Amino acid sequence: MAEQKRDYYEVLGVQKGATDAEIKKAYRKMAKENHPDLHPGDKDAEARFKEINEAYEVLSDSEKKARYDQFGFAGVDPSYGGGGYGGGFDGSFDFGDLGDIFGSFFGGGFGGGGRARSGPQRGESLRTRLTITFEEAAFGCEKEVSIDRVEQCETCKGTGAAPGTSPETCPACGGSGQVQQRRQTPMGVFATTGPCPRCGGTGKIIASPCKDCGGSGQVRRRKTLKVTIPAGIDNGQIISLRGQGSAGKNGGPAGDLQIVITVQPHQLFRRDGADVYCNAPITFTQAVLGGEMEIPTIDGKVKYDIPEGTQTGSTFRLKGKGIPNVNGRGRGDQFVTVYIETPRNLNREQKEALKKFSSTLKENNYEERKSFFKKFKK
């Protein structure tokens, strides 16, 4: 029967999922505390020191750590528990399409599961922000955005080779970008494929790299683009420019550019979808007698007839004076909530006139006041 071992995480005193830095820190502390030089003749300390080093040797290696997390001790020691998963079998397998499944356990693809870097690769999609005014969002506009993106090197036309030369087929992988290796695992010896170390998985060797791009075939440049902002766009919405991101590799398509719109707040208006809201002050006389007043809209000022007896908090609707719908169909409305501004800094004559006017009012002139005190009495 195999020797009973303690869990490696338990040995180092860390939780499963600990970072490399946490594992290294714990190891240094434990190794220092249990070093045989500090405990001469202490067999227990010597055994602990050996156990600590064994645990660190596995957990500090990403590949061994992954196998240990998946299979336990059997993943790093096939002889553990009477042969573990291998059962003494030393045959070789090529799993072909199963490589995508097992590759996540052991690193690299099995059989033909690995993907060469020599095939077309789509470029990176980019994201930037653009701030516009409330009116620009409402009616649309044209703007310019500047971005840093990867583009094809004009000197070598994306080949990465100096002018007058061309990339050569990698002799190590024959241009496939992959090489096959045999690897010992808990389930036996497997034939695996992975990126060719000589060409980095590209399948090509560049003997004379382009001086402008260093052999990558790409350069980073600052690019300014014109953007059409559609009428009705709202805060946080995204405009996507297809193919305006970084260039692809090996004939792959370019990525996209996503522009996140930020709409500046307005001093008078606020927006909810396609509708616009604002508050407007009216005079005491306008509220009592009614009358015509000017109301600001995103199109400019419009005239509106305030009805007699208007109260603070009354809301009026201006149909079709809101934001154009971004799909081009119609517009929202504008809602205006009025409040009565109490006059200040009255002179003596004005105060006397107001008192005289107030003395002529009856209780039925104040319907809400009458209702309020009626409810209060109940």
mmCIF file of C-alpha atoms in Angstrom:
data_model
loop_
_atom_site.group_PDB
_atom_site.id
_atom_site.type_symbol
_atom_site.label_atom_id
_atom_site.label_comp_id
_atom_site.label_asym_id
_atom_site.label_seq_id
_atom_site.Cartn_x
_atom_site.Cartn_y
_atom_site.Cartn_z
ATOM 1 C CA MET A 1 0.000 0.000 0.000
ATOM 2 C CA ALA A 2 1.331 3.447 -0.911
ATOM 3 C CA GLU A 3 2.512 5.793 1.793
ATOM 4 C CA GLN A 4 -0.242 8.077 3.036
ATOM 5 C CA LYS A 5 0.601 11.653 2.010
ATOM 6 C CA ARG A 6 -0.681 14.984 3.188
ATOM 7 C CA ASP A 7 -2.300 17.304 0.690
ATOM 8 C CA TYR A 8 0.381 19.566 -0.837
ATOM 9 C CA TYR A 9 -1.673 22.718 -0.157
ATOM 10 C CA GLU A 10 -2.023 21.630 3.464
ATOM 11 C CA VAL A 11 1.742 21.059 3.688
ATOM 12 C CA LEU A 12 2.477 24.664 2.655
ATOM 13 C CA GLY A 13 -0.438 26.079 4.610
ATOM 14 C CA VAL A 14 -2.193 27.707 1.638
ATOM 15 C CA GLN A 15 -5.642 27.379 0.115
ATOM 16 C CA LYS A 16 -6.275 25.608 -3.176
ATOM 17 C CA GLY A 17 -6.239 28.266 -5.849
ATOM 18 C CA ALA A 18 -3.446 30.249 -4.157
ATOM 19 C CA THR A 19 -1.372 32.422 -6.492
ATOM 20 C CA ASP A 20 2.221 31.634 -7.437
ATOM 21 C CA ALA A 21 3.396 34.479 -5.209
ATOM 22 C CA GLU A 22 1.438 33.134 -2.218
ATOM 23 C CA ILE A 23 2.809 29.629 -2.756
ATOM 24 C CA LYS A 24 6.387 30.913 -3.023
ATOM 25 C CA LYS A 25 6.031 33.041 0.109
ATOM 26 C CA ALA A 26 4.596 30.134 2.103
ATOM 27 C CA TYR A 27 7.358 27.809 0.907
ATOM 28 C CA ARG A 28 10.137 30.180 1.949
ATOM 29 C CA LYS A 29 8.637 30.570 5.396
ATOM 30 C CA MET A 30 8.057 26.843 5.953
ATOM 31 C CA ALA A 31 11.455 25.831 4.533
ATOM 32 C CA LYS A 32 13.239 28.324 6.765
ATOM 33 C CA GLU A 33 11.421 27.132 9.880
ATOM 34 C CA ASN A 34 12.126 23.435 9.177
ATOM 35 C CA HIS A 35 15.608 23.590 7.662
ATOM 36 C CA PRO A 36 17.769 20.653 8.952
ATOM 37 C CA ASP A 37 20.625 23.055 9.797
ATOM 38 C CA LEU A 38 18.386 24.650 12.415
ATOM 39 C CA HIS A 39 17.327 21.256 13.803
ATOM 40 C CA PRO A 40 20.409 19.027 13.810
ATOM 41 C CA GLY A 41 19.577 15.390 14.497
ATOM 42 C CA ASP A 42 15.818 16.037 14.357
ATOM 43 C CA LYS A 43 14.441 13.370 12.005
ATOM 44 C CA ASP A 44 10.938 14.859 12.119
ATOM 45 C CA ALA A 45 12.205 18.265 10.962
ATOM 46 C CA GLU A 46 14.175 16.582 8.196
ATOM 47 C CA ALA A 47 11.051 14.704 7.055
ATOM 48 C CA ARG A 48 8.979 17.916 7.139
ATOM 49 C CA PHE A 49 11.634 19.756 5.116
ATOM 50 C CA LYS A 50 11.554 16.994 2.506
ATOM 51 C CA GLU A 51 7.752 17.073 2.443
ATOM 52 C CA ILE A 52 7.757 20.874 2.009
ATOM 53 C CA ASN A 53 10.183 20.707 -0.910
ATOM 54 C CA GLU A 54 8.145 17.953 -2.574
ATOM 55 C CA ALA A 55 4.976 20.026 -2.268
ATOM 56 C CA TYR A 56 6.679 23.133 -3.644
ATOM 57 C CA GLU A 57 8.245 21.209 -6.515
ATOM 58 C CA VAL A 58 4.728 20.305 -7.712
ATOM 59 C CA LEU A 59 2.791 23.471 -6.889
ATOM 60 C CA SER A 60 5.425 25.811 -8.347
ATOM 61 C CA ASP A 61 5.231 24.064 -11.720
ATOM 62 C CA SER A 62 2.083 25.139 -13.564
ATOM 63 C CA GLU A 63 1.811 21.881 -15.530
ATOM 64 C CA LYS A 64 2.312 19.625 -12.512
ATOM 65 C CA LYS A 65 0.010 21.799 -10.438
ATOM 66 C CA ALA A 66 -2.762 21.451 -13.047
ATOM 67 C CA ARG A 67 -2.408 17.657 -13.049
ATOM 68 C CA TYR A 68 -2.354 17.536 -9.263
ATOM 69 C CA ASP A 69 -5.514 19.689 -9.047
ATOM 70 C CA GLN A 70 -7.242 17.360 -11.530
ATOM 71 C CA PHE A 71 -6.054 13.899 -10.451
ATOM 72 C CA GLY A 72 -4.468 14.352 -7.042
ATOM 73 C CA PHE A 73 -1.205 12.480 -6.279
ATOM 74 C CA ALA A 74 -1.875 10.104 -9.170
ATOM 75 C CA GLY A 75 -1.514 13.043 -11.546
ATOM 76 C CA VAL A 76 2.113 13.664 -10.565
ATOM 77 C CA ASP A 77 3.169 10.185 -9.447
ATOM 78 C CA PRO A 78 1.828 7.311 -11.632
ATOM 79 C CA SER A 79 3.069 4.752 -9.105
ATOM 80 C CA TYR A 80 0.956 6.238 -6.351
ATOM 81 C CA GLY A 81 -1.809 3.907 -5.187
ATOM 82 C CA GLY A 82 -0.649 0.789 -7.058
ATOM 83 C CA GLY A 83 0.088 2.268 -10.459
ATOM 84 C CA GLY A 84 -2.426 5.080 -10.602
ATOM 85 C CA TYR A 85 -4.084 5.643 -13.962
ATOM 86 C CA GLY A 86 -1.252 4.164 -15.986
ATOM 87 C CA GLY A 87 -1.542 0.635 -14.551
ATOM 88 C CA GLY A 88 1.982 -0.041 -15.833
ATOM 89 C CA PHE A 89 0.926 0.411 -19.496
ATOM 90 C CA ASP A 90 3.570 2.192 -21.589
ATOM 91 C CA GLY A 91 1.835 2.198 -24.976
ATOM 92 C CA SER A 92 1.494 5.302 -27.166
ATOM 93 C CA PHE A 93 -1.768 6.893 -28.318
ATOM 94 C CA ASP A 94 -2.674 9.612 -30.788
ATOM 95 C CA PHE A 95 -6.064 10.985 -29.729
ATOM 96 C CA GLY A 96 -6.707 13.061 -32.859
ATOM 97 C CA ASP A 97 -9.852 15.140 -32.358
ATOM 98 C CA LEU A 98 -9.869 14.479 -28.637
ATOM 99 C CA GLY A 99 -6.913 16.844 -28.362
ATOM 100 C CA ASP A 100 -9.170 19.821 -27.637
ATOM 101 C CA ILE A 101 -10.511 17.969 -24.594
ATOM 102 C CA PHE A 102 -7.258 16.667 -23.116
ATOM 103 C CA GLY A 103 -5.196 19.659 -24.135
ATOM 104 C CA SER A 104 -6.653 21.729 -21.295
ATOM 105 C CA PHE A 105 -5.378 19.148 -18.803
ATOM 106 C CA PHE A 106 -1.851 18.616 -20.086
ATOM 107 C CA GLY A 107 -1.036 21.711 -22.148
ATOM 108 C CA GLY A 108 -0.956 21.715 -25.947
ATOM 109 C CA GLY A 109 -3.188 19.725 -28.244
ATOM 110 C CA PHE A 110 -3.186 15.931 -28.601
ATOM 111 C CA GLY A 111 -2.868 14.610 -32.128
ATOM 112 C CA GLY A 112 -4.164 17.263 -34.515
ATOM 113 C CA GLY A 113 -5.902 19.272 -31.809
ATOM 114 C CA GLY A 114 -3.332 22.107 -31.668
ATOM 115 C CA ARG A 115 -3.833 25.185 -33.798
ATOM 116 C CA ALA A 116 -0.962 26.610 -35.828
ATOM 117 C CA ARG A 117 -0.304 30.314 -35.832
ATOM 118 C CA SER A 118 0.298 30.181 -39.587
ATOM 119 C CA GLY A 119 -3.434 30.331 -40.374
ATOM 120 C CA PRO A 120 -5.459 33.556 -40.800
ATOM 121 C CA GLN A 121 -5.937 35.419 -37.517
ATOM 122 C CA ARG A 122 -8.500 38.169 -36.975
ATOM 123 C CA GLY A 123 -7.143 41.486 -35.712
ATOM 124 C CA GLU A 124 -7.871 42.892 -32.277
ATOM 125 C CA SER A 125 -11.083 44.875 -31.857
ATOM 126 C CA LEU A 126 -10.598 48.254 -30.201
ATOM 127 C CA ARG A 127 -12.808 50.440 -28.016
ATOM 128 C CA THR A 128 -12.733 54.185 -27.412
ATOM 129 C CA ARG A 129 -15.027 56.855 -25.939
ATOM 130 C CA LEU A 130 -16.449 59.950 -27.601
ATOM 131 C CA THR A 131 -18.121 62.814 -25.730
ATOM 132 C CA ILE A 132 -20.781 64.864 -27.512
ATOM 133 C CA THR A 133 -23.251 67.580 -26.493
ATOM 134 C CA PHE A 134 -26.942 67.076 -25.775
ATOM 135 C CA GLU A 135 -27.862 68.790 -29.053
ATOM 136 C CA GLU A 136 -25.342 66.766 -31.082
ATOM 137 C CA ALA A 137 -26.896 63.580 -29.712
ATOM 138 C CA ALA A 138 -30.373 64.837 -30.571
ATOM 139 C CA PHE A 139 -29.743 65.918 -34.147
ATOM 140 C CA GLY A 140 -26.644 63.919 -35.120
ATOM 141 C CA CYS A 141 -23.271 65.229 -36.251
ATOM 142 C CA GLU A 142 -19.897 64.255 -37.670
ATOM 143 C CA LYS A 143 -16.910 63.832 -35.366
ATOM 144 C CA GLU A 144 -13.318 62.696 -35.537
ATOM 145 C CA VAL A 145 -11.760 60.067 -33.275
ATOM 146 C CA SER A 146 -8.060 59.254 -32.959
ATOM 147 C CA ILE A 147 -6.934 55.744 -32.050
ATOM 148 C CA ASP A 148 -3.720 53.739 -31.856
ATOM 149 C CA ARG A 149 -4.069 50.589 -33.920
ATOM 150 C CA VAL A 150 -1.893 47.921 -35.501
ATOM 151 C CA GLU A 151 -1.601 48.191 -39.276
ATOM 152 C CA GLN A 152 0.158 46.207 -41.967
ATOM 153 C CA CYS A 153 3.762 47.306 -42.486
ATOM 154 C CA GLU A 154 3.934 49.173 -45.777
ATOM 155 C CA THR A 155 7.643 48.436 -46.234
ATOM 156 C CA CYS A 156 7.372 44.642 -46.273
ATOM 157 C CA LYS A 157 3.649 44.434 -47.163
ATOM 158 C CA GLY A 158 3.018 42.372 -44.049
ATOM 159 C CA THR A 159 5.527 39.598 -44.773
ATOM 160 C CA GLY A 160 7.949 40.644 -42.030
ATOM 161 C CA ALA A 161 10.907 40.100 -44.400
ATOM 162 C CA ALA A 162 13.221 42.851 -45.595
ATOM 163 C CA PRO A 163 12.504 44.186 -49.110
ATOM 164 C CA GLY A 164 13.960 41.852 -51.721
ATOM 165 C CA THR A 165 13.681 38.806 -49.440
ATOM 166 C CA SER A 166 10.874 36.510 -48.388
ATOM 167 C CA PRO A 167 10.096 34.225 -45.433
ATOM 168 C CA GLU A 168 11.385 30.653 -45.692
ATOM 169 C CA THR A 169 9.609 27.464 -44.713
ATOM 170 C CA CYS A 170 10.625 26.351 -41.227
ATOM 171 C CA PRO A 171 12.762 23.176 -41.579
ATOM 172 C CA ALA A 172 11.824 21.977 -38.092
ATOM 173 C CA CYS A 173 8.069 21.711 -38.712
ATOM 174 C CA GLY A 174 7.943 21.736 -42.511
ATOM 175 C CA GLY A 175 5.779 24.842 -42.484
ATOM 176 C CA SER A 176 2.963 23.373 -40.369
ATOM 177 C CA GLY A 177 3.845 25.435 -37.329
ATOM 178 C CA GLN A 178 3.576 22.351 -35.115
ATOM 179 C CA VAL A 179 5.809 19.588 -33.880
ATOM 180 C CA GLN A 180 4.911 16.292 -32.230
ATOM 181 C CA GLN A 181 6.190 15.284 -28.833
ATOM 182 C CA ARG A 182 5.830 12.242 -26.600
ATOM 183 C CA ARG A 183 4.705 12.997 -23.097
ATOM 184 C CA GLN A 184 4.437 10.832 -19.971
ATOM 185 C CA THR A 185 1.053 11.235 -18.258
ATOM 186 C CA PRO A 186 -0.857 9.330 -15.565
ATOM 187 C CA MET A 187 -2.654 7.497 -18.400
ATOM 188 C CA GLY A 188 0.479 6.426 -20.203
ATOM 189 C CA VAL A 189 2.641 7.905 -22.920
ATOM 190 C CA PHE A 190 0.819 10.172 -25.341
ATOM 191 C CA ALA A 191 1.835 11.726 -28.615
ATOM 192 C CA THR A 192 1.117 15.449 -28.403
ATOM 193 C CA THR A 193 1.443 18.325 -30.819
ATOM 194 C CA GLY A 194 2.314 21.893 -29.991
ATOM 195 C CA PRO A 195 3.702 25.095 -31.499
ATOM 196 C CA CYS A 196 7.086 24.668 -33.141
ATOM 197 C CA PRO A 197 9.684 26.283 -30.837
ATOM 198 C CA ARG A 198 11.902 27.301 -33.745
ATOM 199 C CA CYS A 199 9.363 29.353 -35.709
ATOM 200 C CA GLY A 200 6.995 30.083 -32.834
ATOM 201 C CA GLY A 201 4.141 28.279 -34.566
ATOM 202 C CA THR A 202 4.154 30.453 -37.704
ATOM 203 C CA GLY A 203 5.676 27.838 -40.004
ATOM 204 C CA LYS A 204 8.031 30.472 -41.409
ATOM 205 C CA ILE A 205 11.597 31.558 -40.699
ATOM 206 C CA ILE A 206 12.572 35.162 -41.484
ATOM 207 C CA ALA A 207 16.311 35.316 -42.108
ATOM 208 C CA SER A 208 16.354 39.081 -42.883
ATOM 209 C CA PRO A 209 13.664 40.848 -40.811
ATOM 210 C CA CYS A 210 12.154 44.101 -42.029
ATOM 211 C CA LYS A 211 13.770 47.008 -40.206
ATOM 212 C CA ASP A 212 10.542 49.005 -39.932
ATOM 213 C CA CYS A 213 8.463 46.312 -38.223
ATOM 214 C CA GLY A 214 11.192 44.069 -36.772
ATOM 215 C CA GLY A 215 9.887 41.053 -38.663
ATOM 216 C CA SER A 216 6.342 41.134 -37.277
ATOM 217 C CA GLY A 217 4.810 42.440 -40.510
ATOM 218 C CA GLN A 218 2.842 45.000 -38.505
ATOM 219 C CA VAL A 219 3.383 48.472 -37.046
ATOM 220 C CA ARG A 220 1.406 50.563 -34.552
ATOM 221 C CA ARG A 221 0.162 53.890 -35.862
ATOM 222 C CA ARG A 222 -2.058 56.774 -34.767
ATOM 223 C CA LYS A 223 -5.136 56.946 -36.990
ATOM 224 C CA THR A 224 -7.833 59.641 -37.167
ATOM 225 C CA LEU A 225 -11.247 58.551 -38.456
ATOM 226 C CA LYS A 226 -14.423 60.455 -39.275
ATOM 227 C CA VAL A 227 -17.518 59.161 -37.510
ATOM 228 C CA THR A 228 -21.140 59.894 -38.382
ATOM 229 C CA ILE A 229 -23.208 60.196 -35.208
ATOM 230 C CA PRO A 230 -26.861 59.305 -35.920
ATOM 231 C CA ALA A 231 -29.616 61.603 -34.664
ATOM 232 C CA GLY A 232 -31.206 60.323 -31.470
ATOM 233 C CA ILE A 233 -28.237 58.391 -30.116
ATOM 234 C CA ASP A 234 -28.301 58.090 -26.332
ATOM 235 C CA ASN A 235 -25.708 58.073 -23.568
ATOM 236 C CA GLY A 236 -23.814 54.755 -23.344
ATOM 237 C CA GLN A 237 -24.791 53.498 -26.793
ATOM 238 C CA ILE A 238 -22.079 52.081 -29.039
ATOM 239 C CA ILE A 239 -21.237 52.806 -32.662
ATOM 240 C CA SER A 240 -19.366 49.925 -34.306
ATOM 241 C CA LEU A 241 -17.082 50.555 -37.282
ATOM 242 C CA ARG A 242 -16.455 47.231 -38.996
ATOM 243 C CA GLY A 243 -12.860 46.526 -39.976
ATOM 244 C CA GLN A 244 -11.457 49.680 -38.367
ATOM 245 C CA GLY A 245 -9.684 47.883 -35.532
ATOM 246 C CA SER A 246 -6.197 46.387 -35.689
ATOM 247 C CA ALA A 247 -5.098 44.548 -38.816
ATOM 248 C CA GLY A 248 -5.327 40.761 -38.944
ATOM 249 C CA LYS A 249 -2.440 38.358 -39.547
ATOM 250 C CA ASN A 250 -1.785 35.942 -42.378
ATOM 251 C CA GLY A 251 -4.652 37.287 -44.419
ATOM 252 C CA GLY A 252 -7.095 37.400 -41.516
ATOM 253 C CA PRO A 253 -9.687 40.218 -41.332
ATOM 254 C CA ALA A 254 -9.158 43.380 -39.285
ATOM 255 C CA GLY A 255 -10.961 43.806 -35.978
ATOM 256 C CA ASP A 256 -13.708 46.347 -35.320
ATOM 257 C CA LEU A 257 -13.668 49.739 -33.631
ATOM 258 C CA GLN A 258 -16.340 50.285 -30.998
ATOM 259 C CA ILE A 259 -17.084 53.885 -30.013
ATOM 260 C CA VAL A 260 -18.903 54.331 -26.698
ATOM 261 C CA ILE A 261 -20.919 57.555 -26.701
ATOM 262 C CA THR A 262 -20.988 59.857 -23.671
ATOM 263 C CA VAL A 263 -23.629 62.609 -23.830
ATOM 264 C CA GLN A 264 -22.940 65.715 -21.765
ATOM 265 C CA PRO A 265 -25.769 66.757 -19.438
ATOM 266 C CA HIS A 266 -27.786 69.858 -20.447
ATOM 267 C CA GLN A 267 -28.426 72.875 -18.224
ATOM 268 C CA LEU A 268 -32.182 72.882 -18.870
ATOM 269 C CA PHE A 269 -33.199 69.536 -20.324
ATOM 270 C CA ARG A 270 -33.036 65.951 -19.216
ATOM 271 C CA ARG A 271 -33.820 62.965 -21.360
ATOM 272 C CA ASP A 272 -35.693 59.711 -20.957
ATOM 273 C CA GLY A 273 -35.564 57.735 -24.170
ATOM 274 C CA ALA A 274 -36.915 59.997 -26.894
ATOM 275 C CA ASP A 275 -38.759 62.312 -24.492
ATOM 276 C CA VAL A 276 -37.356 65.542 -23.074
ATOM 277 C CA TYR A 277 -38.229 67.011 -19.669
ATOM 278 C CA CYS A 278 -37.669 70.466 -18.201
ATOM 279 C CA ASN A 279 -38.909 72.716 -15.409
ATOM 280 C CA ALA A 280 -40.006 76.300 -16.123
ATOM 281 C CA PRO A 281 -40.843 79.160 -13.730
ATOM 282 C CA ILE A 282 -44.013 81.217 -14.208
ATOM 283 C CA THR A 283 -45.096 84.415 -12.468
ATOM 284 C CA PHE A 284 -47.832 84.670 -9.894
ATOM 285 C CA THR A 285 -49.907 86.682 -12.368
ATOM 286 C CA GLN A 286 -49.442 84.084 -15.133
ATOM 287 C CA ALA A 287 -50.513 81.351 -12.760
ATOM 288 C CA VAL A 288 -53.656 83.268 -11.694
ATOM 289 C CA LEU A 289 -54.766 84.832 -14.960
ATOM 290 C CA GLY A 290 -53.133 82.506 -17.467
ATOM 291 C CA GLY A 291 -51.494 83.847 -20.586
ATOM 292 C CA GLU A 292 -48.884 83.252 -23.205
ATOM 293 C CA MET A 293 -45.328 82.293 -22.265
ATOM 294 C CA GLU A 294 -42.160 81.280 -24.105
ATOM 295 C CA ILE A 295 -40.836 77.783 -23.464
ATOM 296 C CA PRO A 296 -37.366 76.635 -24.552
ATOM 297 C CA THR A 297 -37.090 73.445 -26.634
ATOM 298 C CA ILE A 298 -34.194 71.768 -28.443
ATOM 299 C CA ASP A 299 -35.526 73.432 -31.604
ATOM 300 C CA GLY A 300 -35.642 76.890 -30.033
ATOM 301 C CA LYS A 301 -38.325 78.867 -28.180
ATOM 302 C CA VAL A 302 -42.019 78.146 -28.714
ATOM 303 C CA LYS A 303 -45.106 79.959 -27.386
ATOM 304 C CA TYR A 304 -47.573 78.177 -25.142
ATOM 305 C CA ASP A 305 -50.831 79.370 -23.561
ATOM 306 C CA ILE A 306 -50.838 78.829 -19.810
ATOM 307 C CA PRO A 307 -54.405 78.163 -18.601
ATOM 308 C CA GLU A 308 -55.959 80.309 -15.866
ATOM 309 C CA GLY A 309 -55.454 78.979 -12.342
ATOM 310 C CA THR A 310 -52.308 76.926 -13.119
ATOM 311 C CA GLN A 311 -50.793 75.351 -10.015
ATOM 312 C CA THR A 312 -47.164 74.601 -9.174
ATOM 313 C CA GLY A 313 -46.264 71.132 -10.449
ATOM 314 C CA SER A 314 -48.605 71.224 -13.438
ATOM 315 C CA THR A 315 -47.076 69.483 -16.455
ATOM 316 C CA PHE A 316 -47.777 70.376 -20.077
ATOM 317 C CA ARG A 317 -46.960 68.300 -23.137
ATOM 318 C CA LEU A 318 -45.397 69.674 -26.306
ATOM 319 C CA LYS A 319 -46.027 66.968 -28.893
ATOM 320 C CA GLY A 320 -43.162 66.161 -31.268
ATOM 321 C CA LYS A 321 -40.669 68.454 -29.527
ATOM 322 C CA GLY A 322 -38.551 65.641 -28.094
ATOM 323 C CA ILE A 323 -35.598 63.680 -29.465
ATOM 324 C CA PRO A 324 -35.706 62.156 -32.974
ATOM 325 C CA ASN A 325 -35.883 58.373 -32.786
ATOM 326 C CA VAL A 326 -32.541 56.825 -33.701
ATOM 327 C CA ASN A 327 -34.300 54.573 -36.242
ATOM 328 C CA GLY A 328 -35.510 57.681 -38.065
ATOM 329 C CA ARG A 329 -39.201 57.226 -37.245
ATOM 330 C CA GLY A 330 -40.766 60.240 -35.599
ATOM 331 C CA ARG A 331 -39.801 62.127 -32.463
ATOM 332 C CA GLY A 332 -40.551 62.038 -28.791
ATOM 333 C CA ASP A 333 -42.388 64.740 -26.836
ATOM 334 C CA GLN A 334 -41.323 67.456 -24.446
ATOM 335 C CA PHE A 335 -42.888 67.669 -20.996
ATOM 336 C CA VAL A 336 -42.736 71.002 -19.183
ATOM 337 C CA THR A 337 -43.413 71.148 -15.454
ATOM 338 C CA VAL A 338 -44.110 74.682 -14.197
ATOM 339 C CA TYR A 339 -43.597 76.160 -10.763
ATOM 340 C CA ILE A 340 -44.729 79.534 -9.464
ATOM 341 C CA GLU A 341 -41.904 81.878 -8.560
ATOM 342 C CA THR A 342 -42.841 83.953 -5.521
ATOM 343 C CA PRO A 343 -41.990 87.633 -6.076
ATOM 344 C CA ARG A 344 -39.280 89.093 -3.810
ATOM 345 C CA ASN A 345 -38.024 92.576 -2.850
ATOM 346 C CA LEU A 346 -41.491 94.175 -2.975
ATOM 347 C CA ASN A 347 -41.785 97.877 -2.115
ATOM 348 C CA ARG A 348 -44.373 99.315 0.247
ATOM 349 C CA GLU A 349 -46.846 100.176 -2.490
ATOM 350 C CA GLN A 350 -46.696 96.659 -3.941
ATOM 351 C CA LYS A 351 -47.156 95.073 -0.524
ATOM 352 C CA GLU A 352 -50.177 97.249 0.214
ATOM 353 C CA ALA A 353 -51.715 96.385 -3.151
ATOM 354 C CA LEU A 354 -51.153 92.705 -2.451
ATOM 355 C CA LYS A 355 -52.773 92.955 0.986
ATOM 356 C CA LYS A 356 -55.747 94.750 -0.519
ATOM 357 C CA PHE A 357 -56.058 92.059 -3.177
ATOM 358 C CA SER A 358 -55.754 89.273 -0.594
ATOM 359 C CA SER A 359 -58.539 90.791 1.500
ATOM 360 C CA THR A 360 -60.911 90.385 -1.432
ATOM 361 C CA LEU A 361 -60.310 86.645 -1.713
ATOM 362 C CA LYS A 362 -62.738 84.118 -0.261
ATOM 363 C CA GLU A 363 -62.209 80.584 0.945
ATOM 364 C CA ASN A 364 -63.592 79.120 -2.272
ATOM 365 C CA ASN A 365 -60.798 80.886 -4.170
ATOM 366 C CA TYR A 366 -58.384 78.359 -2.599
ATOM 367 C CA GLU A 367 -59.760 74.911 -3.438
ATOM 368 C CA GLU A 368 -56.701 72.919 -2.388
ATOM 369 C CA ARG A 369 -56.332 74.892 0.857
ATOM 370 C CA LYS A 370 -60.004 74.327 1.620
ATOM 371 C CA SER A 371 -59.668 70.610 0.911
ATOM 372 C CA PHE A 372 -56.519 70.343 3.034
ATOM 373 C CA PHE A 373 -58.058 71.814 6.164
ATOM 374 C CA LYS A 374 -61.246 69.844 5.635
ATOM 375 C CA LYS A 375 -59.210 66.652 5.713
ATOM 376 C CA PHE A 376 -57.292 67.937 8.730
ATOM 377 C CA LYS A 377 -60.496 68.452 10.712
ATOM 378 C CA LYS A 378 -61.605 64.889 9.964
#
